[in-house]
Coordinates of C-alpha atoms in Angstrom, one line a residue:
Chain A
M1355 CA 11.4 -9.4 6.3
S1356 CA 12.2 -10.3 2.6
N1357 CA 10.7 -13.9 2.6
R1358 CA 7.1 -13.6 3.4
Y1359 CA 4.3 -16.2 3.0
F1360 CA 0.7 -16.2 4.1
D1361 CA 1.4 -17.9 7.3
D1362 CA 3.7 -15.1 8.4
L1363 CA 0.9 -12.6 8.6
K1364 CA -1.4 -11.6 11.5
V1365 CA -4.7 -9.9 11.6
G1366 CA -4.2 -6.2 12.7
E1367 CA -0.6 -6.2 11.5
R1368 CA 0.5 -2.8 9.9
F1369 CA 3.2 -2.1 7.3
K1370 CA 4.5 1.4 6.3
S1371 CA 6.2 1.8 2.9
D1372 CA 9.1 3.9 1.9
P1373 CA 8.4 7.2 0.3
L1374 CA 8.1 7.7 -3.4
E1375 CA 8.2 11.0 -5.3
V1376 CA 5.9 11.3 -8.2
T1377 CA 7.3 13.7 -11.0
E1378 CA 5.3 15.7 -13.5
K1379 CA 6.9 13.6 -16.3
Q1380 CA 5.5 10.4 -14.8
I1381 CA 2.0 12.0 -14.4
V1382 CA 2.0 13.2 -18.0
E1383 CA 3.3 9.9 -19.4
F1384 CA 0.8 7.8 -17.5
A1385 CA -2.1 10.1 -18.6
H1386 CA -1.0 10.0 -22.2
D1387 CA -1.1 6.2 -22.2
F1388 CA -4.2 5.7 -20.0
D1389 CA -6.2 8.8 -19.1
P1390 CA -5.7 11.6 -21.6
Q1391 CA -7.7 14.4 -20.0
S1392 CA -6.3 18.0 -19.8
F1393 CA -6.0 18.1 -16.0
H1394 CA -3.6 15.1 -16.1
L1395 CA -1.8 16.0 -19.4
E1396 CA -1.4 19.7 -20.0
P1397 CA 0.0 21.9 -17.2
A1398 CA -1.3 25.2 -18.7
R1399 CA -4.8 23.9 -19.3
A1400 CA -4.8 22.2 -16.1
E1401 CA -4.5 25.6 -14.3
Q1402 CA -7.9 26.6 -15.8
T1403 CA -9.7 23.6 -14.2
I1404 CA -11.2 23.2 -10.7
F1405 CA -7.9 21.6 -9.7
K1406 CA -5.8 24.8 -10.5
G1407 CA -3.0 22.7 -11.8
L1408 CA -1.8 19.3 -13.0
I1409 CA -3.0 16.2 -11.0
A1410 CA -2.2 12.5 -11.5
S1411 CA -4.8 10.1 -12.8
G1412 CA -6.4 8.1 -9.9
W1413 CA -5.4 5.0 -11.7
H1414 CA -1.9 6.2 -11.6
T1415 CA -2.1 6.7 -7.8
A1416 CA -3.6 3.2 -7.6
A1417 CA -0.7 1.8 -9.6
I1418 CA 1.9 3.6 -7.5
T1419 CA 0.2 2.2 -4.3
M1420 CA 0.5 -1.3 -5.8
R1421 CA 4.2 -0.8 -6.3
L1422 CA 4.8 0.5 -2.7
F1423 CA 2.7 -2.2 -1.2
M1424 CA 4.5 -5.0 -3.0
Q1425 CA 7.9 -3.6 -2.1
T1426 CA 6.9 -3.3 1.6
V1427 CA 5.1 -6.5 2.3
N1428 CA 7.3 -8.4 -0.1
F1429 CA 5.8 -11.9 -0.6
T1430 CA 8.3 -14.4 -1.7
E1431 CA 6.1 -15.9 -4.4
G1432 CA 3.9 -12.8 -5.1
A1433 CA 0.3 -12.0 -4.4
I1434 CA -2.6 -12.5 -6.9
G1435 CA -5.1 -9.7 -6.8
L1436 CA -8.7 -11.0 -6.5
G1437 CA -10.6 -7.7 -6.2
V1438 CA -10.7 -4.2 -4.8
D1439 CA -13.6 -2.5 -2.9
E1440 CA -14.2 1.1 -1.9
L1441 CA -11.4 2.6 -3.9
R1442 CA -11.5 6.4 -3.1
W1443 CA -9.4 9.4 -4.1
P1444 CA -10.2 12.1 -1.4
N1445 CA -7.3 14.4 -2.4
P1446 CA -5.4 14.8 -5.7
V1447 CA -1.8 13.8 -6.3
R1448 CA 0.4 16.7 -7.8
P1449 CA 3.8 16.9 -9.3
G1450 CA 6.6 16.5 -6.6
D1451 CA 4.3 14.9 -4.1
T1452 CA 5.9 12.1 -2.1
L1453 CA 3.6 9.1 -1.5
R1454 CA 3.7 6.5 1.1
V1455 CA 1.3 3.5 1.6
E1456 CA 0.2 2.0 5.1
T1457 CA -1.2 -1.5 4.8
E1458 CA -3.3 -3.1 7.5
I1459 CA -4.1 -6.8 7.4
V1460 CA -7.9 -6.9 8.1
D1461 CA -8.6 -10.6 7.7
L1462 CA -6.9 -13.9 6.9
R1463 CA -8.4 -17.2 5.7
R1464 CA -7.3 -20.4 3.9
S1465 CA -8.4 -20.7 0.3
R1466 CA -11.2 -23.3 -0.2
S1467 CA -10.4 -24.0 -3.8
K1468 CA -6.6 -23.9 -3.6
P1469 CA -5.3 -25.4 -0.3
D1470 CA -1.8 -24.2 -0.7
Y1471 CA -2.9 -20.6 -0.6
G1472 CA -4.5 -18.2 1.8
I1473 CA -6.7 -15.2 1.2
I1474 CA -5.7 -11.9 2.7
R1475 CA -8.0 -9.0 3.0
L1476 CA -6.1 -5.7 3.5
R1477 CA -6.7 -2.0 3.6
N1478 CA -4.2 0.4 1.9
V1479 CA -4.1 4.1 2.8
T1480 CA -1.9 6.3 0.5
T1481 CA -0.8 9.7 2.0
N1482 CA 1.3 12.5 0.7
Q1483 CA 4.1 14.4 2.3
R1484 CA 1.5 16.6 4.3
S1485 CA -0.2 13.4 5.6
E1486 CA -3.2 14.1 3.4
I1487 CA -5.0 10.9 2.3
V1488 CA -4.9 10.7 -1.5
Q1489 CA -6.3 7.1 -1.8
T1490 CA -8.0 4.4 0.3
M1491 CA -9.0 1.0 -0.6
F1492 CA -9.7 -2.6 0.6
A1493 CA -8.3 -5.5 -1.4
N1494 CA -8.4 -9.3 -1.4
A1495 CA -5.2 -11.1 -2.5
M1496 CA -4.3 -14.8 -2.8
V1497 CA -0.9 -15.6 -1.4
P1498 CA 1.0 -19.0 -1.2
C1499 CA 1.5 -20.7 2.2
R1500 CA 4.8 -22.3 3.1
A1501 CA 5.2 -26.0 2.1
G1502 CA 3.6 -28.1 4.8
F1503 CA 1.7 -25.3 6.6
T1504 CA -1.5 -26.7 8.0
G1505 CA -2.9 -23.5 9.5
Chain B
M112 CA -21.0 11.9 -30.3
S113 CA -17.8 13.8 -29.6
N114 CA -19.2 16.6 -27.5
R115 CA -20.8 15.0 -24.4
Y116 CA -21.9 16.6 -21.2
F117 CA -23.7 15.2 -18.1
D118 CA -27.1 16.2 -19.5
D119 CA -26.6 14.2 -22.6
L120 CA -26.8 10.8 -20.8
K121 CA -29.7 8.6 -19.9
V122 CA -29.9 5.9 -17.2
G123 CA -29.7 2.4 -18.9
E124 CA -27.7 3.8 -21.9
R125 CA -24.8 1.6 -23.0
F126 CA -21.7 2.3 -24.9
K127 CA -19.2 -0.1 -26.6
S128 CA -15.6 0.8 -27.0
D129 CA -13.3 0.1 -30.0
P130 CA -10.9 -2.9 -29.5
L131 CA -7.4 -2.5 -28.2
E132 CA -4.6 -5.1 -28.5
V133 CA -2.4 -5.6 -25.4
T134 CA 1.2 -6.5 -26.3
E135 CA 3.8 -8.5 -24.2
K136 CA 6.0 -5.4 -24.2
Q137 CA 3.3 -3.2 -22.7
I138 CA 2.5 -5.9 -20.0
V139 CA 6.2 -6.2 -19.0
E140 CA 6.7 -2.4 -19.0
F141 CA 3.6 -1.6 -16.8
A142 CA 4.7 -4.5 -14.4
H143 CA 8.3 -3.1 -14.3
D144 CA 7.0 0.3 -13.2
F145 CA 4.1 -0.7 -10.9
D146 CA 3.8 -4.5 -10.3
P147 CA 7.1 -6.3 -10.6
Q148 CA 6.0 -9.9 -10.0
S149 CA 7.4 -12.8 -12.0
F150 CA 4.1 -13.7 -13.6
H151 CA 3.7 -10.1 -15.0
L152 CA 7.4 -9.6 -15.9
E153 CA 9.2 -12.8 -16.9
P154 CA 7.7 -15.0 -19.6
A155 CA 9.9 -18.0 -18.8
R156 CA 9.2 -17.9 -14.9
A157 CA 5.5 -17.1 -15.6
E158 CA 5.2 -20.5 -17.3
Q159 CA 6.0 -22.2 -13.9
T160 CA 3.3 -20.3 -12.1
I161 CA -0.4 -21.3 -11.8
F162 CA -1.2 -19.0 -14.7
K163 CA 1.1 -21.0 -17.1
G164 CA 2.3 -17.9 -18.8
L165 CA 2.6 -14.0 -18.7
I166 CA -0.4 -12.2 -17.5
A167 CA -1.1 -8.4 -17.2
S168 CA -1.3 -6.7 -13.8
G169 CA -4.9 -6.1 -12.8
W170 CA -3.9 -2.4 -12.4
H171 CA -2.8 -2.4 -16.1
T172 CA -6.2 -3.9 -17.1
A173 CA -7.9 -1.1 -15.0
A174 CA -5.8 1.5 -16.7
I175 CA -6.6 0.3 -20.3
T176 CA -10.3 0.2 -19.3
M177 CA -10.1 3.9 -18.3
R178 CA -8.5 4.7 -21.7
L179 CA -11.2 2.8 -23.7
F180 CA -14.0 4.2 -21.5
M181 CA -12.8 7.8 -22.0
Q182 CA -12.3 7.4 -25.7
T183 CA -15.8 6.0 -26.1
V184 CA -17.9 8.2 -23.9
N185 CA -15.8 11.2 -24.8
F186 CA -16.8 14.0 -22.3
T187 CA -16.1 17.5 -23.7
E188 CA -14.6 18.6 -20.4
G189 CA -13.5 15.3 -19.0
A190 CA -14.7 13.2 -16.0
I191 CA -13.4 13.3 -12.5
G192 CA -13.2 10.0 -10.9
L193 CA -14.7 9.9 -7.3
G194 CA -14.4 6.3 -6.5
V195 CA -14.7 2.7 -7.7
D196 CA -16.5 -0.2 -6.1
E197 CA -16.5 -4.0 -6.7
L198 CA -13.4 -4.0 -9.0
R199 CA -12.9 -7.7 -10.0
W200 CA -10.6 -9.6 -12.4
P201 CA -12.3 -12.9 -13.1
N202 CA -10.0 -13.9 -15.9
P203 CA -6.4 -12.9 -16.7
V204 CA -5.2 -10.7 -19.7
R205 CA -2.5 -12.3 -21.7
P206 CA -0.1 -10.9 -24.5
G207 CA -2.0 -10.5 -27.7
D208 CA -5.5 -10.2 -26.1
T209 CA -7.7 -7.6 -27.6
L210 CA -9.8 -5.8 -25.0
R211 CA -13.2 -4.0 -25.3
V212 CA -15.2 -2.1 -22.6
E213 CA -18.8 -2.0 -22.3
T214 CA -20.2 0.9 -20.2
E215 CA -23.7 1.0 -18.8
I216 CA -25.1 4.3 -17.2
V217 CA -26.4 3.0 -13.9
D218 CA -27.5 6.3 -12.2
L219 CA -27.5 10.1 -12.7
R220 CA -27.9 12.8 -10.2
R221 CA -26.9 16.5 -9.9
S222 CA -24.0 17.3 -7.5
R223 CA -25.1 19.0 -4.3
S224 CA -21.9 20.7 -3.6
K225 CA -21.0 21.7 -7.3
P226 CA -24.3 22.8 -9.1
D227 CA -22.6 22.9 -12.6
Y228 CA -21.7 19.2 -12.3
G229 CA -23.5 15.9 -12.3
I230 CA -22.4 12.6 -10.7
I231 CA -22.6 9.5 -12.9
R232 CA -22.6 6.0 -11.5
L233 CA -21.6 3.6 -14.2
R234 CA -20.6 0.0 -14.8
N235 CA -17.7 -1.0 -16.9
V236 CA -17.2 -4.6 -18.2
T237 CA -14.0 -5.4 -20.0
T238 CA -13.9 -8.4 -22.2
N239 CA -11.3 -10.2 -24.4
Q240 CA -11.6 -11.5 -28.0
R241 CA -13.3 -14.6 -26.7
S242 CA -15.9 -12.6 -24.9
E243 CA -14.5 -13.8 -21.6
I244 CA -14.8 -11.1 -18.8
V245 CA -11.5 -9.9 -17.7
Q246 CA -12.7 -7.0 -15.4
T247 CA -15.8 -5.6 -13.9
M248 CA -16.4 -2.5 -11.8
F249 CA -18.8 0.2 -10.7
A250 CA -17.5 3.8 -10.7
N251 CA -18.8 7.3 -9.7
A252 CA -17.5 10.2 -11.8
M253 CA -18.3 13.9 -11.8
V254 CA -19.0 15.4 -15.1
P255 CA -19.7 19.1 -16.2
C256 CA -23.3 20.1 -17.3
R257 CA -23.9 22.4 -20.3
A258 CA -24.0 26.0 -19.4
G259 CA -27.6 26.9 -18.3
F260 CA -28.7 23.3 -17.9
T261 CA -31.2 23.1 -15.1
G262 CA -32.0 19.4 -15.0

């Protein structure tokens, strides 16, 4: 479905993203711009840390999750992020890992302040190629309804 | 202080970052990689949305906040992010905005599983040049203690 509005979603619905490989170059570039710590930036020094090798910044994993989520659910007029709860990184992301995101629609309600929008509460779980969980989160997003939808 | 460990922090302590300007080019590049929605990516189409102009992805604001926080508190051996709660974006970030982060140390405890580390709970508040709040969050991070620190 490439043309999705608030009114197309159902509570309990699940979406699975395509896979995306994360390269060492991407991990280092993101870290350079936003999280310049040796275990994200310098492969040789990262070997000496408790991670025993380079790992992605958690904020990089979060940004990749956003990309995979948006590609998959594909709202016609976008989704406005309102907030995120319980963002956790139980396992690190390493160079060459392939990530996927599974999205579950947890709750749906109409916006009180903006009647042409609905508020979605969703859970995103990001896994690697070994099905290990690398990130979990709940998010609230505001999404347009189709013209004339009365809910 | 450029040489900070867990044992240097006190509950209630506050840190203020230097300012950092966010350019239109950075907003568009981040959106292209991670959040390709028209209000983050296309200035002309963004004018037609409820934001009336280009705004940064919330994940971009979060990544910039990480950078300013790390530069300011400056842990000698880094900080390992464990999780984030109540991440909110009450106002958008626009091209040319200058962001600062204020960090408050909310809680400090020794790690039970890794005795050479402490767990910090902190609150980061990110503001723009008009002192409007653009992001708030709580985070838990694991930070090394000095050798021999017994707490």
